[in-house]
Amino acid sequence: MNSQTEHPKQQVNPHCLGEEQWQWIQKHQNDNTTKLRLKFGLNDPYFSAIAQIEARQKRRKKFESLYARWVFPNGLALEQSSSTAAAQYKNSHVHTPYTIDLCAGLGIDTWAMSSRQDSAAHLCFEQNEDLAILLRHNLPNITVLSKPADLEDIDHWVSERGITKRELTIYLDPDRRVRDNRTYSMSEGTPNLLEIQHELLNRACHVMAKHSPMVDLNSTTELIGLTSIVVVQFQGECKEVLTLQSSLSQSKSSVQVIDIDSGRSYSGELGIKEIATTEHFLNYIVQPSAGLSKSTLHIELAKELGLEKTIYGHLYTCENEPIYSPFYKIFRIEEISKPYQLKHKPSYAAIECIGFPESAIQVRKKLKLKEGRENKVFALQIGKTKLMVLATLME
C-alpha cells in the first residue's frame, strides 16, 4: 500500500511554534499573508507561523471545530482534507472502541474518530514524515506510523491490545492521484480498496471508505458486504461519497444522501429508475441539489412530491410550490422565450446552460447581465428545441 502524492518541499515545523509565536499569529491573524512573507521571509519560525494564519483565513469554516492551536500543514494535505463537520458526521457510523485510519493525511478524520467518548485506542498510517510529525504533535495520544499502511503492522497493533474483530473499524481515504493525474476510479486509489477489502474485513467488523464526489456509484457493486452508500452534502455542495462495508451482515445495500447543515437525509435504492418526461414547463422549476443528483434519488423524491420531469437534464416542474428542502431549489417561472428574446430582463441573474451550444459566459455577455442570485436564466436545448427560461429563486 503505497502512494506518490506530491507534497511541498518545505513543510510546517510544529516544534518552532512556542508561546511567543502563537501570540504573533494571533496579532497578525487578519494580515495579508503575501505581505507577511515578503517582510519576514521563508525561514522558521515565520514560515510555519504564516502558514497557520493562511490556513485559518482560507479554511476557517472547514476546520472551525478544531482547538485554537491545531498546527496545519500547507499544500495538498490541507486542500484535500475532510472538513471537521464531515469528519464528525462519519462518527455516527463508528460504533467500535478501536479504530484504524489507513491514510491519515492532515488527520481530521483521525481527530474525529479518536476524540469519541468511547474511543479506546486509535492507530493511523501516514507515509509522509512531515505530516506524521504534525499528527504526533496535534494528537499525542494516538499511535502514528510514518509509513504506508501494512497488514502486519495492523495485526501487531491488534494482537498487542487483544482487540477482537467485533471491536474494530477500519477507515480509509485513498490517494486519488495516479501518475500526477487526478482519478475518480475506485480501482485506482492507493491503497486499492477493491484489492484489500477481503483482508480488511477479515480483521474488522466494519470498513468505511471515503471516495471522490465524482466516483461512479455503479462501481460500488464490486464491494463485498456493502451495507450503505452515503452521499455527503455540506453547504449546498456534494463533498464526498462514503461506502460502509460489514463483515457481520449481508443485508442489501441502500443509498442515502445526507445534508450535514440541516441533519436531514433521504434514502432509497441504487439503480436505474424510470419516469415519464415532459417538454412543457408549469409554474415552477425544481432543481435537485448536487448531493441529491449524485445519489440518483431525485426521481424517487420527484414521484413522492408529484413533480414532472422535464426533458432538460435533471430539471423538474410543477403547478404548485413544493415545501422547502435542502435537497432541491425552487424557482418560480417568470418568462419563457426563444433564445435572447426575453421581454423582462433583470439587471442581475445567474446563468445555467443545459445542452445549450453557448457557455454561460457567452450567454451572460449577450444578455448583458451582471452576476446575481435572486434571478436565474436557464438556457436550454434538446434536439432542435432551444429556449430560455427566466425564473426567480424562492427562499
mmCIF file of C-alpha atoms in Angstrom:
data_model
loop_
_atom_site.group_PDB
_atom_site.id
_atom_site.type_symbol
_atom_site.label_atom_id
_atom_site.label_comp_id
_atom_site.label_asym_id
_atom_site.label_seq_id
_atom_site.Cartn_x
_atom_site.Cartn_y
_atom_site.Cartn_z
ATOM 1 C CA MET A 1 0.000 0.000 0.000
ATOM 2 C CA ASN A 2 1.952 2.970 -1.240
ATOM 3 C CA SER A 3 1.299 6.466 -2.644
ATOM 4 C CA GLN A 4 3.130 9.079 -4.672
ATOM 5 C CA THR A 5 1.183 12.147 -3.554
ATOM 6 C CA GLU A 6 3.076 15.378 -4.127
ATOM 7 C CA HIS A 7 3.752 17.438 -1.020
ATOM 8 C CA PRO A 8 5.626 20.751 -0.752
ATOM 9 C CA LYS A 9 9.393 20.542 -0.130
ATOM 10 C CA GLN A 10 9.188 22.971 2.760
ATOM 11 C CA GLN A 11 6.671 21.895 5.364
ATOM 12 C CA VAL A 12 5.429 23.350 8.629
ATOM 13 C CA ASN A 13 7.515 22.600 11.720
ATOM 14 C CA PRO A 14 5.330 22.472 14.870
ATOM 15 C CA HIS A 15 8.343 22.469 17.200
ATOM 16 C CA CYS A 16 9.224 26.061 16.342
ATOM 17 C CA LEU A 17 5.809 27.364 17.375
ATOM 18 C CA GLY A 18 6.101 28.342 21.028
ATOM 19 C CA GLU A 19 4.043 30.754 23.104
ATOM 20 C CA GLU A 20 5.710 33.791 21.533
ATOM 21 C CA GLN A 21 4.917 32.590 18.003
ATOM 22 C CA TRP A 22 1.261 31.839 18.847
ATOM 23 C CA GLN A 23 0.894 35.352 20.205
ATOM 24 C CA TRP A 24 2.450 36.655 16.959
ATOM 25 C CA ILE A 25 -0.042 34.545 14.951
ATOM 26 C CA GLN A 26 -2.915 35.999 16.963
ATOM 27 C CA LYS A 27 -1.626 39.536 16.427
ATOM 28 C CA HIS A 28 -1.340 39.106 12.623
ATOM 29 C CA GLN A 29 -4.352 36.803 12.074
ATOM 30 C CA ASN A 30 -6.068 39.263 9.714
ATOM 31 C CA ASP A 31 -2.960 40.464 7.858
ATOM 32 C CA ASN A 32 -2.164 39.827 4.184
ATOM 33 C CA THR A 33 -0.012 36.678 4.172
ATOM 34 C CA THR A 34 1.777 37.578 0.927
ATOM 35 C CA LYS A 35 2.972 40.829 2.518
ATOM 36 C CA LEU A 36 3.939 38.960 5.693
ATOM 37 C CA ARG A 37 6.146 36.575 3.684
ATOM 38 C CA LEU A 38 7.812 39.464 1.860
ATOM 39 C CA LYS A 39 8.529 41.174 5.176
ATOM 40 C CA PHE A 40 9.567 38.178 7.312
ATOM 41 C CA GLY A 41 10.890 35.705 4.721
ATOM 42 C CA LEU A 42 10.574 31.938 4.410
ATOM 43 C CA ASN A 43 12.687 30.861 7.366
ATOM 44 C CA ASP A 44 11.169 29.440 10.532
ATOM 45 C CA PRO A 45 9.517 30.322 12.789
ATOM 46 C CA TYR A 46 7.901 32.794 10.377
ATOM 47 C CA PHE A 47 7.300 30.283 7.563
ATOM 48 C CA SER A 48 5.348 27.956 9.872
ATOM 49 C CA ALA A 49 3.598 30.827 11.670
ATOM 50 C CA ILE A 50 2.414 32.462 8.434
ATOM 51 C CA ALA A 51 1.175 29.061 7.194
ATOM 52 C CA GLN A 52 -1.088 28.934 10.280
ATOM 53 C CA ILE A 53 -2.503 32.379 9.524
ATOM 54 C CA GLU A 54 -3.133 31.458 5.891
ATOM 55 C CA ALA A 55 -4.853 28.165 6.779
ATOM 56 C CA ARG A 56 -7.148 29.908 9.249
ATOM 57 C CA GLN A 57 -8.028 32.676 6.800
ATOM 58 C CA LYS A 58 -8.774 30.403 3.840
ATOM 59 C CA ARG A 59 -10.266 27.377 5.617
ATOM 60 C CA ARG A 60 -11.918 28.834 8.698
ATOM 61 C CA LYS A 61 -15.348 27.325 8.022
ATOM 62 C CA LYS A 62 -13.864 23.986 7.013
ATOM 63 C CA PHE A 63 -11.985 23.492 10.276
ATOM 64 C CA GLU A 64 -13.901 25.636 12.759
ATOM 65 C CA SER A 65 -14.365 22.859 15.354
ATOM 66 C CA LEU A 66 -10.636 22.297 15.936
ATOM 67 C CA TYR A 67 -8.940 23.651 19.026
ATOM 68 C CA ALA A 68 -7.191 27.009 18.620
ATOM 69 C CA ARG A 69 -3.612 25.734 18.416
ATOM 70 C CA TRP A 70 -4.000 22.940 15.917
ATOM 71 C CA VAL A 71 -0.965 23.127 13.613
ATOM 72 C CA PHE A 72 -1.919 22.977 9.932
ATOM 73 C CA PRO A 73 0.382 21.871 7.091
ATOM 74 C CA ASN A 74 0.499 23.592 3.726
ATOM 75 C CA GLY A 75 -0.078 22.018 0.313
ATOM 76 C CA LEU A 76 -2.349 19.175 -0.809
ATOM 77 C CA ALA A 77 -2.967 17.749 2.653
ATOM 78 C CA LEU A 78 -4.709 20.976 3.666
ATOM 79 C CA GLU A 79 -6.710 21.257 0.437
ATOM 80 C CA GLN A 80 -7.899 17.635 0.258
ATOM 81 C CA SER A 81 -8.748 17.040 3.908
ATOM 82 C CA SER A 82 -12.243 16.337 5.167
ATOM 83 C CA SER A 83 -13.966 19.223 6.930
ATOM 84 C CA THR A 84 -14.500 18.849 10.675
ATOM 85 C CA ALA A 85 -18.268 18.752 10.017
ATOM 86 C CA ALA A 86 -17.927 15.830 7.571
ATOM 87 C CA ALA A 87 -15.481 14.035 9.872
ATOM 88 C CA GLN A 88 -17.829 14.342 12.838
ATOM 89 C CA TYR A 89 -20.718 13.062 10.721
ATOM 90 C CA LYS A 90 -18.686 9.938 9.904
ATOM 91 C CA ASN A 91 -18.525 9.222 13.636
ATOM 92 C CA SER A 92 -22.231 8.392 13.567
ATOM 93 C CA HIS A 93 -21.218 5.268 11.623
ATOM 94 C CA VAL A 94 -18.449 4.204 14.034
ATOM 95 C CA HIS A 95 -19.591 2.026 16.942
ATOM 96 C CA THR A 96 -16.404 0.232 17.969
ATOM 97 C CA PRO A 97 -13.857 1.195 20.666
ATOM 98 C CA TYR A 98 -10.882 0.678 18.339
ATOM 99 C CA THR A 99 -10.315 2.413 15.003
ATOM 100 C CA ILE A 100 -7.606 2.493 12.330
ATOM 101 C CA ASP A 101 -7.069 5.172 9.656
ATOM 102 C CA LEU A 102 -5.027 3.771 6.762
ATOM 103 C CA CYS A 103 -4.094 7.132 5.200
ATOM 104 C CA ALA A 104 -4.402 9.950 7.727
ATOM 105 C CA GLY A 105 -3.102 12.993 5.798
ATOM 106 C CA LEU A 106 -3.892 16.156 7.763
ATOM 107 C CA GLY A 107 -5.668 13.945 10.302
ATOM 108 C CA ILE A 108 -9.160 15.461 10.595
ATOM 109 C CA ASP A 109 -10.881 12.074 10.292
ATOM 110 C CA THR A 110 -8.371 10.598 12.734
ATOM 111 C CA TRP A 111 -9.056 13.509 15.118
ATOM 112 C CA ALA A 112 -12.808 12.855 14.986
ATOM 113 C CA MET A 113 -12.551 9.087 15.468
ATOM 114 C CA SER A 114 -10.010 9.267 18.283
ATOM 115 C CA SER A 115 -11.952 12.031 20.082
ATOM 116 C CA ARG A 116 -15.094 9.927 20.562
ATOM 117 C CA GLN A 117 -16.017 9.290 24.195
ATOM 118 C CA ASP A 118 -15.988 5.527 23.661
ATOM 119 C CA SER A 119 -12.668 5.502 21.789
ATOM 120 C CA ALA A 120 -10.203 3.140 23.496
ATOM 121 C CA ALA A 121 -7.289 3.444 21.046
ATOM 122 C CA HIS A 122 -6.593 4.615 17.521
ATOM 123 C CA LEU A 123 -3.885 3.752 15.011
ATOM 124 C CA CYS A 124 -3.127 5.750 11.876
ATOM 125 C CA PHE A 125 -0.692 5.485 8.986
ATOM 126 C CA GLU A 126 0.833 8.471 7.201
ATOM 127 C CA GLN A 127 3.805 7.809 4.953
ATOM 128 C CA ASN A 128 4.774 11.469 4.571
ATOM 129 C CA GLU A 129 7.107 12.078 7.522
ATOM 130 C CA ASP A 130 6.360 15.819 7.755
ATOM 131 C CA LEU A 131 2.633 15.127 8.078
ATOM 132 C CA ALA A 132 3.296 12.322 10.560
ATOM 133 C CA ILE A 133 5.232 14.798 12.729
ATOM 134 C CA LEU A 134 2.242 17.141 12.716
ATOM 135 C CA LEU A 135 -0.112 14.272 13.595
ATOM 136 C CA ARG A 136 2.001 13.310 16.615
ATOM 137 C CA HIS A 137 2.066 16.941 17.708
ATOM 138 C CA ASN A 138 -1.664 17.574 17.253
ATOM 139 C CA LEU A 139 -2.842 14.177 18.546
ATOM 140 C CA PRO A 140 -0.263 12.961 21.088
ATOM 141 C CA ASN A 141 -2.483 10.178 22.460
ATOM 142 C CA ILE A 142 -2.756 8.141 19.262
ATOM 143 C CA THR A 143 -0.322 5.794 17.527
ATOM 144 C CA VAL A 144 1.103 7.247 14.307
ATOM 145 C CA LEU A 145 3.177 5.097 11.951
ATOM 146 C CA SER A 146 5.013 7.130 9.311
ATOM 147 C CA LYS A 147 4.812 4.531 6.554
ATOM 148 C CA PRO A 148 2.286 3.133 4.068
ATOM 149 C CA ALA A 149 -0.471 1.054 5.668
ATOM 150 C CA ASP A 150 0.696 -2.512 6.254
ATOM 151 C CA LEU A 151 -1.314 -5.563 7.308
ATOM 152 C CA GLU A 152 1.490 -6.901 9.530
ATOM 153 C CA ASP A 153 1.583 -3.628 11.464
ATOM 154 C CA ILE A 154 -2.201 -3.771 11.860
ATOM 155 C CA ASP A 155 -2.007 -7.369 13.123
ATOM 156 C CA HIS A 156 0.729 -6.463 15.610
ATOM 157 C CA TRP A 157 -1.230 -3.471 16.985
ATOM 158 C CA VAL A 158 -4.427 -5.547 17.254
ATOM 159 C CA SER A 159 -2.647 -8.512 18.885
ATOM 160 C CA GLU A 160 -0.806 -6.306 21.367
ATOM 161 C CA ARG A 161 -4.130 -4.960 22.660
ATOM 162 C CA GLY A 162 -6.163 -8.157 22.366
ATOM 163 C CA ILE A 163 -8.667 -6.487 20.026
ATOM 164 C CA THR A 164 -11.404 -8.698 18.618
ATOM 165 C CA LYS A 165 -12.847 -8.354 15.133
ATOM 166 C CA ARG A 166 -16.128 -7.015 16.532
ATOM 167 C CA GLU A 167 -14.263 -4.201 18.318
ATOM 168 C CA LEU A 168 -12.514 -2.745 15.258
ATOM 169 C CA THR A 169 -13.476 -0.330 12.471
ATOM 170 C CA ILE A 170 -11.035 0.426 9.645
ATOM 171 C CA TYR A 171 -11.288 3.704 7.712
ATOM 172 C CA LEU A 172 -9.523 4.750 4.523
ATOM 173 C CA ASP A 173 -9.455 7.783 2.280
ATOM 174 C CA PRO A 174 -7.342 6.539 -0.638
ATOM 175 C CA ASP A 175 -4.962 8.823 -2.506
ATOM 176 C CA ARG A 176 -6.589 9.536 -5.851
ATOM 177 C CA ARG A 177 -3.593 10.811 -7.802
ATOM 178 C CA VAL A 178 -2.259 8.373 -10.378
ATOM 179 C CA ARG A 179 0.825 9.388 -12.343
ATOM 180 C CA ASP A 180 0.265 13.013 -11.232
ATOM 181 C CA ASN A 181 -3.292 12.927 -12.628
ATOM 182 C CA ARG A 182 -6.491 13.072 -10.583
ATOM 183 C CA THR A 183 -8.540 9.878 -10.767
ATOM 184 C CA TYR A 184 -12.125 9.188 -9.706
ATOM 185 C CA SER A 185 -11.984 5.435 -10.221
ATOM 186 C CA MET A 186 -12.353 3.259 -7.133
ATOM 187 C CA SER A 187 -9.940 0.741 -8.679
ATOM 188 C CA GLU A 188 -7.095 3.271 -8.992
ATOM 189 C CA GLY A 189 -6.969 4.612 -5.444
ATOM 190 C CA THR A 190 -3.958 3.963 -3.202
ATOM 191 C CA PRO A 191 -4.457 1.807 -1.236
ATOM 192 C CA ASN A 192 -6.783 -0.011 -3.616
ATOM 193 C CA LEU A 193 -9.901 -0.877 -1.628
ATOM 194 C CA LEU A 194 -11.041 -3.476 -4.169
ATOM 195 C CA GLU A 195 -7.769 -5.382 -3.776
ATOM 196 C CA ILE A 196 -7.536 -5.297 0.025
ATOM 197 C CA GLN A 197 -11.208 -5.393 1.103
ATOM 198 C CA HIS A 198 -11.122 -9.131 1.930
ATOM 199 C CA GLU A 199 -8.082 -8.677 4.177
ATOM 200 C CA LEU A 200 -9.632 -5.679 5.921
ATOM 201 C CA LEU A 201 -12.966 -7.413 6.536
ATOM 202 C CA ASN A 202 -11.111 -10.441 7.915
ATOM 203 C CA ARG A 203 -9.727 -8.128 10.613
ATOM 204 C CA ALA A 204 -12.571 -5.669 11.297
ATOM 205 C CA CYS A 205 -16.350 -5.769 11.628
ATOM 206 C CA HIS A 206 -16.726 -2.549 9.627
ATOM 207 C CA VAL A 207 -14.790 -0.859 6.829
ATOM 208 C CA MET A 208 -15.656 2.744 5.926
ATOM 209 C CA ALA A 209 -14.125 4.420 2.880
ATOM 210 C CA LYS A 210 -14.267 7.978 1.574
ATOM 211 C CA HIS A 211 -14.456 8.457 -2.193
ATOM 212 C CA SER A 212 -14.421 11.407 -4.554
ATOM 213 C CA PRO A 213 -17.835 13.030 -5.212
ATOM 214 C CA MET A 214 -17.109 12.161 -8.859
ATOM 215 C CA VAL A 215 -16.886 8.391 -8.250
ATOM 216 C CA ASP A 216 -19.207 6.188 -10.324
ATOM 217 C CA LEU A 217 -21.731 4.773 -7.846
ATOM 218 C CA ASN A 218 -22.249 1.731 -10.065
ATOM 219 C CA SER A 219 -18.673 0.666 -9.289
ATOM 220 C CA THR A 220 -19.736 0.009 -5.681
ATOM 221 C CA THR A 221 -21.215 -3.311 -6.851
ATOM 222 C CA GLU A 222 -17.644 -4.648 -6.614
ATOM 223 C CA LEU A 223 -17.595 -4.117 -2.844
ATOM 224 C CA ILE A 224 -18.338 -7.123 -0.650
ATOM 225 C CA GLY A 225 -20.523 -6.825 2.434
ATOM 226 C CA LEU A 226 -21.694 -3.379 1.305
ATOM 227 C CA THR A 227 -24.460 -2.115 3.596
ATOM 228 C CA SER A 228 -24.745 1.548 2.642
ATOM 229 C CA ILE A 229 -23.612 4.248 0.228
ATOM 230 C CA VAL A 230 -23.816 7.745 1.692
ATOM 231 C CA VAL A 231 -23.588 10.920 -0.390
ATOM 232 C CA VAL A 232 -22.458 13.741 1.887
ATOM 233 C CA GLN A 233 -23.785 17.238 1.137
ATOM 234 C CA PHE A 234 -22.365 20.239 3.016
ATOM 235 C CA GLN A 235 -23.028 23.956 2.414
ATOM 236 C CA GLY A 236 -25.002 23.075 -0.703
ATOM 237 C CA GLU A 237 -22.192 21.069 -2.323
ATOM 238 C CA CYS A 238 -21.601 17.347 -2.772
ATOM 239 C CA LYS A 239 -18.424 16.872 -0.730
ATOM 240 C CA GLU A 240 -17.753 13.143 -0.649
ATOM 241 C CA VAL A 241 -19.205 9.664 -1.044
ATOM 242 C CA LEU A 242 -18.881 7.097 1.748
ATOM 243 C CA THR A 243 -19.156 3.325 1.419
ATOM 244 C CA LEU A 244 -19.881 1.232 4.505
ATOM 245 C CA GLN A 245 -18.993 -2.455 4.476
ATOM 246 C CA SER A 246 -19.650 -5.040 7.159
ATOM 247 C CA SER A 247 -18.243 -8.484 7.830
ATOM 248 C CA LEU A 248 -21.232 -9.177 10.108
ATOM 249 C CA SER A 249 -24.127 -8.501 7.747
ATOM 250 C CA GLN A 250 -25.038 -9.371 4.178
ATOM 251 C CA SER A 251 -28.064 -7.065 4.029
ATOM 252 C CA LYS A 252 -28.961 -5.364 0.783
ATOM 253 C CA SER A 253 -27.192 -2.052 0.351
ATOM 254 C CA SER A 254 -29.044 1.259 0.257
ATOM 255 C CA VAL A 255 -28.076 4.716 -0.945
ATOM 256 C CA GLN A 256 -28.593 7.780 1.208
ATOM 257 C CA VAL A 257 -27.983 11.493 0.788
ATOM 258 C CA ILE A 258 -27.295 13.442 3.978
ATOM 259 C CA ASP A 259 -27.297 17.220 4.320
ATOM 260 C CA ILE A 260 -24.925 17.956 7.203
ATOM 261 C CA ASP A 261 -26.119 21.539 7.753
ATOM 262 C CA SER A 262 -29.735 20.540 8.423
ATOM 263 C CA GLY A 263 -29.176 16.959 9.519
ATOM 264 C CA ARG A 264 -31.851 15.842 7.054
ATOM 265 C CA SER A 265 -31.448 12.747 4.923
ATOM 266 C CA TYR A 266 -33.235 10.834 2.193
ATOM 267 C CA SER A 267 -32.774 7.144 1.417
ATOM 268 C CA GLY A 268 -33.637 4.716 -1.335
ATOM 269 C CA GLU A 269 -32.209 2.026 -3.558
ATOM 270 C CA LEU A 270 -29.387 2.438 -6.046
ATOM 271 C CA GLY A 271 -30.282 1.518 -9.606
ATOM 272 C CA ILE A 272 -31.899 2.587 -12.854
ATOM 273 C CA LYS A 273 -35.190 4.396 -12.305
ATOM 274 C CA GLU A 274 -37.678 5.476 -14.949
ATOM 275 C CA ILE A 275 -40.099 8.375 -15.020
ATOM 276 C CA ALA A 276 -42.190 9.952 -17.802
ATOM 277 C CA THR A 277 -40.825 13.259 -19.104
ATOM 278 C CA THR A 278 -42.423 16.432 -20.415
ATOM 279 C CA GLU A 279 -41.193 19.214 -22.678
ATOM 280 C CA HIS A 280 -43.596 21.722 -21.137
ATOM 281 C CA PHE A 281 -42.983 23.832 -18.033
ATOM 282 C CA LEU A 282 -45.668 24.559 -15.434
ATOM 283 C CA ASN A 283 -45.396 27.352 -12.844
ATOM 284 C CA TYR A 284 -42.226 26.223 -11.042
ATOM 285 C CA ILE A 285 -38.864 24.667 -11.774
ATOM 286 C CA VAL A 286 -37.468 22.302 -9.140
ATOM 287 C CA GLN A 287 -33.735 21.658 -9.420
ATOM 288 C CA PRO A 288 -32.144 18.844 -7.349
ATOM 289 C CA SER A 289 -29.096 19.704 -5.238
ATOM 290 C CA ALA A 290 -25.685 18.324 -6.193
ATOM 291 C CA GLY A 291 -25.954 15.687 -3.459
ATOM 292 C CA LEU A 292 -29.421 14.501 -4.479
ATOM 293 C CA SER A 293 -28.381 14.346 -8.137
ATOM 294 C CA LYS A 294 -25.313 12.300 -7.247
ATOM 295 C CA SER A 295 -27.339 9.869 -5.149
ATOM 296 C CA THR A 296 -29.684 9.157 -8.123
ATOM 297 C CA LEU A 297 -32.614 9.559 -5.692
ATOM 298 C CA HIS A 298 -34.094 12.657 -7.362
ATOM 299 C CA ILE A 299 -36.520 10.530 -9.380
ATOM 300 C CA GLU A 300 -37.858 8.793 -6.265
ATOM 301 C CA LEU A 301 -38.272 12.109 -4.454
ATOM 302 C CA ALA A 302 -39.956 13.658 -7.506
ATOM 303 C CA LYS A 303 -42.528 10.840 -7.553
ATOM 304 C CA GLU A 304 -43.244 11.418 -3.859
ATOM 305 C CA LEU A 305 -43.742 15.158 -4.421
ATOM 306 C CA GLY A 306 -45.760 14.780 -7.638
ATOM 307 C CA LEU A 307 -43.193 16.590 -9.791
ATOM 308 C CA GLU A 308 -42.943 16.148 -13.542
ATOM 309 C CA LYS A 309 -39.501 15.560 -15.025
ATOM 310 C CA THR A 310 -38.653 17.789 -17.967
ATOM 311 C CA ILE A 311 -36.609 16.661 -20.926
ATOM 312 C CA TYR A 312 -33.873 19.088 -19.859
ATOM 313 C CA GLY A 313 -31.297 17.349 -17.667
ATOM 314 C CA HIS A 314 -32.452 16.963 -14.045
ATOM 315 C CA LEU A 315 -34.938 19.830 -14.096
ATOM 316 C CA TYR A 316 -38.441 19.133 -12.774
ATOM 317 C CA THR A 317 -41.596 21.222 -12.977
ATOM 318 C CA CYS A 318 -44.851 21.530 -11.018
ATOM 319 C CA GLU A 319 -48.011 23.625 -10.721
ATOM 320 C CA ASN A 320 -47.792 24.488 -7.006
ATOM 321 C CA GLU A 321 -44.758 25.484 -4.959
ATOM 322 C CA PRO A 322 -43.313 22.468 -3.074
ATOM 323 C CA ILE A 323 -42.264 22.604 0.572
ATOM 324 C CA TYR A 324 -38.698 23.694 1.335
ATOM 325 C CA SER A 325 -35.959 21.062 1.290
ATOM 326 C CA PRO A 326 -32.134 21.232 1.366
ATOM 327 C CA PHE A 327 -32.186 18.706 -1.462
ATOM 328 C CA TYR A 328 -33.558 20.994 -4.173
ATOM 329 C CA LYS A 329 -34.017 24.630 -5.174
ATOM 330 C CA ILE A 330 -37.354 26.040 -6.262
ATOM 331 C CA PHE A 331 -37.700 28.684 -8.996
ATOM 332 C CA ARG A 332 -40.887 30.491 -9.970
ATOM 333 C CA ILE A 333 -41.047 30.848 -13.744
ATOM 334 C CA GLU A 334 -41.396 34.470 -14.879
ATOM 335 C CA GLU A 335 -40.990 34.108 -18.638
ATOM 336 C CA ILE A 336 -40.214 31.551 -21.339
ATOM 337 C CA SER A 337 -38.875 32.772 -24.674
ATOM 338 C CA LYS A 338 -36.772 31.921 -27.676
ATOM 339 C CA PRO A 339 -33.017 32.443 -27.079
ATOM 340 C CA TYR A 340 -32.115 36.081 -26.298
ATOM 341 C CA GLN A 341 -35.694 37.305 -26.699
ATOM 342 C CA LEU A 342 -36.610 37.790 -23.040
ATOM 343 C CA LYS A 343 -39.005 40.729 -22.600
ATOM 344 C CA HIS A 344 -38.480 41.215 -18.840
ATOM 345 C CA LYS A 345 -34.718 41.135 -18.485
ATOM 346 C CA PRO A 346 -33.333 41.753 -14.943
ATOM 347 C CA SER A 347 -30.038 43.541 -14.315
ATOM 348 C CA TYR A 348 -28.635 40.663 -12.275
ATOM 349 C CA ALA A 349 -29.064 36.919 -12.751
ATOM 350 C CA ALA A 350 -27.355 33.563 -12.527
ATOM 351 C CA ILE A 351 -26.961 31.658 -15.803
ATOM 352 C CA GLU A 352 -27.141 27.909 -16.339
ATOM 353 C CA CYS A 353 -26.805 26.180 -19.699
ATOM 354 C CA ILE A 354 -28.173 22.667 -20.220
ATOM 355 C CA GLY A 355 -27.469 21.251 -23.682
ATOM 356 C CA PHE A 356 -27.116 24.831 -24.933
ATOM 357 C CA PRO A 357 -24.399 25.390 -27.590
ATOM 358 C CA GLU A 358 -23.003 28.501 -25.916
ATOM 359 C CA SER A 359 -21.344 28.831 -22.499
ATOM 360 C CA ALA A 360 -22.791 30.672 -19.513
ATOM 361 C CA ILE A 361 -20.159 33.393 -20.055
ATOM 362 C CA GLN A 362 -21.254 33.892 -23.652
ATOM 363 C CA VAL A 363 -24.936 33.943 -22.683
ATOM 364 C CA ARG A 364 -24.278 36.491 -19.927
ATOM 365 C CA LYS A 365 -22.364 38.708 -22.336
ATOM 366 C CA LYS A 366 -25.121 38.625 -24.968
ATOM 367 C CA LEU A 367 -27.866 39.268 -22.412
ATOM 368 C CA LYS A 368 -25.739 42.000 -20.770
ATOM 369 C CA LEU A 369 -26.459 40.661 -17.290
ATOM 370 C CA LYS A 370 -24.382 41.046 -14.136
ATOM 371 C CA GLU A 371 -23.838 38.120 -11.761
ATOM 372 C CA GLY A 372 -26.781 37.646 -9.403
ATOM 373 C CA ARG A 373 -28.561 35.059 -7.298
ATOM 374 C CA GLU A 374 -32.214 36.053 -6.946
ATOM 375 C CA ASN A 375 -32.967 35.600 -10.660
ATOM 376 C CA LYS A 376 -31.763 32.834 -12.941
ATOM 377 C CA VAL A 377 -31.777 32.297 -16.685
ATOM 378 C CA PHE A 378 -31.860 28.682 -17.860
ATOM 379 C CA ALA A 379 -30.541 28.407 -21.412
ATOM 380 C CA LEU A 380 -31.840 25.059 -22.710
ATOM 381 C CA GLN A 381 -31.561 22.933 -25.817
ATOM 382 C CA ILE A 382 -32.500 19.383 -26.694
ATOM 383 C CA GLY A 383 -32.545 18.355 -30.339
ATOM 384 C CA LYS A 384 -33.709 21.369 -32.351
ATOM 385 C CA THR A 385 -35.653 22.864 -29.439
ATOM 386 C CA LYS A 386 -33.926 25.894 -27.902
ATOM 387 C CA LEU A 387 -35.361 28.244 -25.295
ATOM 388 C CA MET A 388 -34.587 30.450 -22.344
ATOM 389 C CA VAL A 389 -36.453 30.448 -19.048
ATOM 390 C CA LEU A 390 -36.266 33.403 -16.672
ATOM 391 C CA ALA A 391 -37.053 32.371 -13.093
ATOM 392 C CA THR A 392 -36.935 33.728 -9.541
ATOM 393 C CA LEU A 393 -35.334 31.741 -6.699
ATOM 394 C CA MET A 394 -37.852 31.007 -3.931
ATOM 395 C CA GLU A 395 -36.376 31.076 -0.424
#
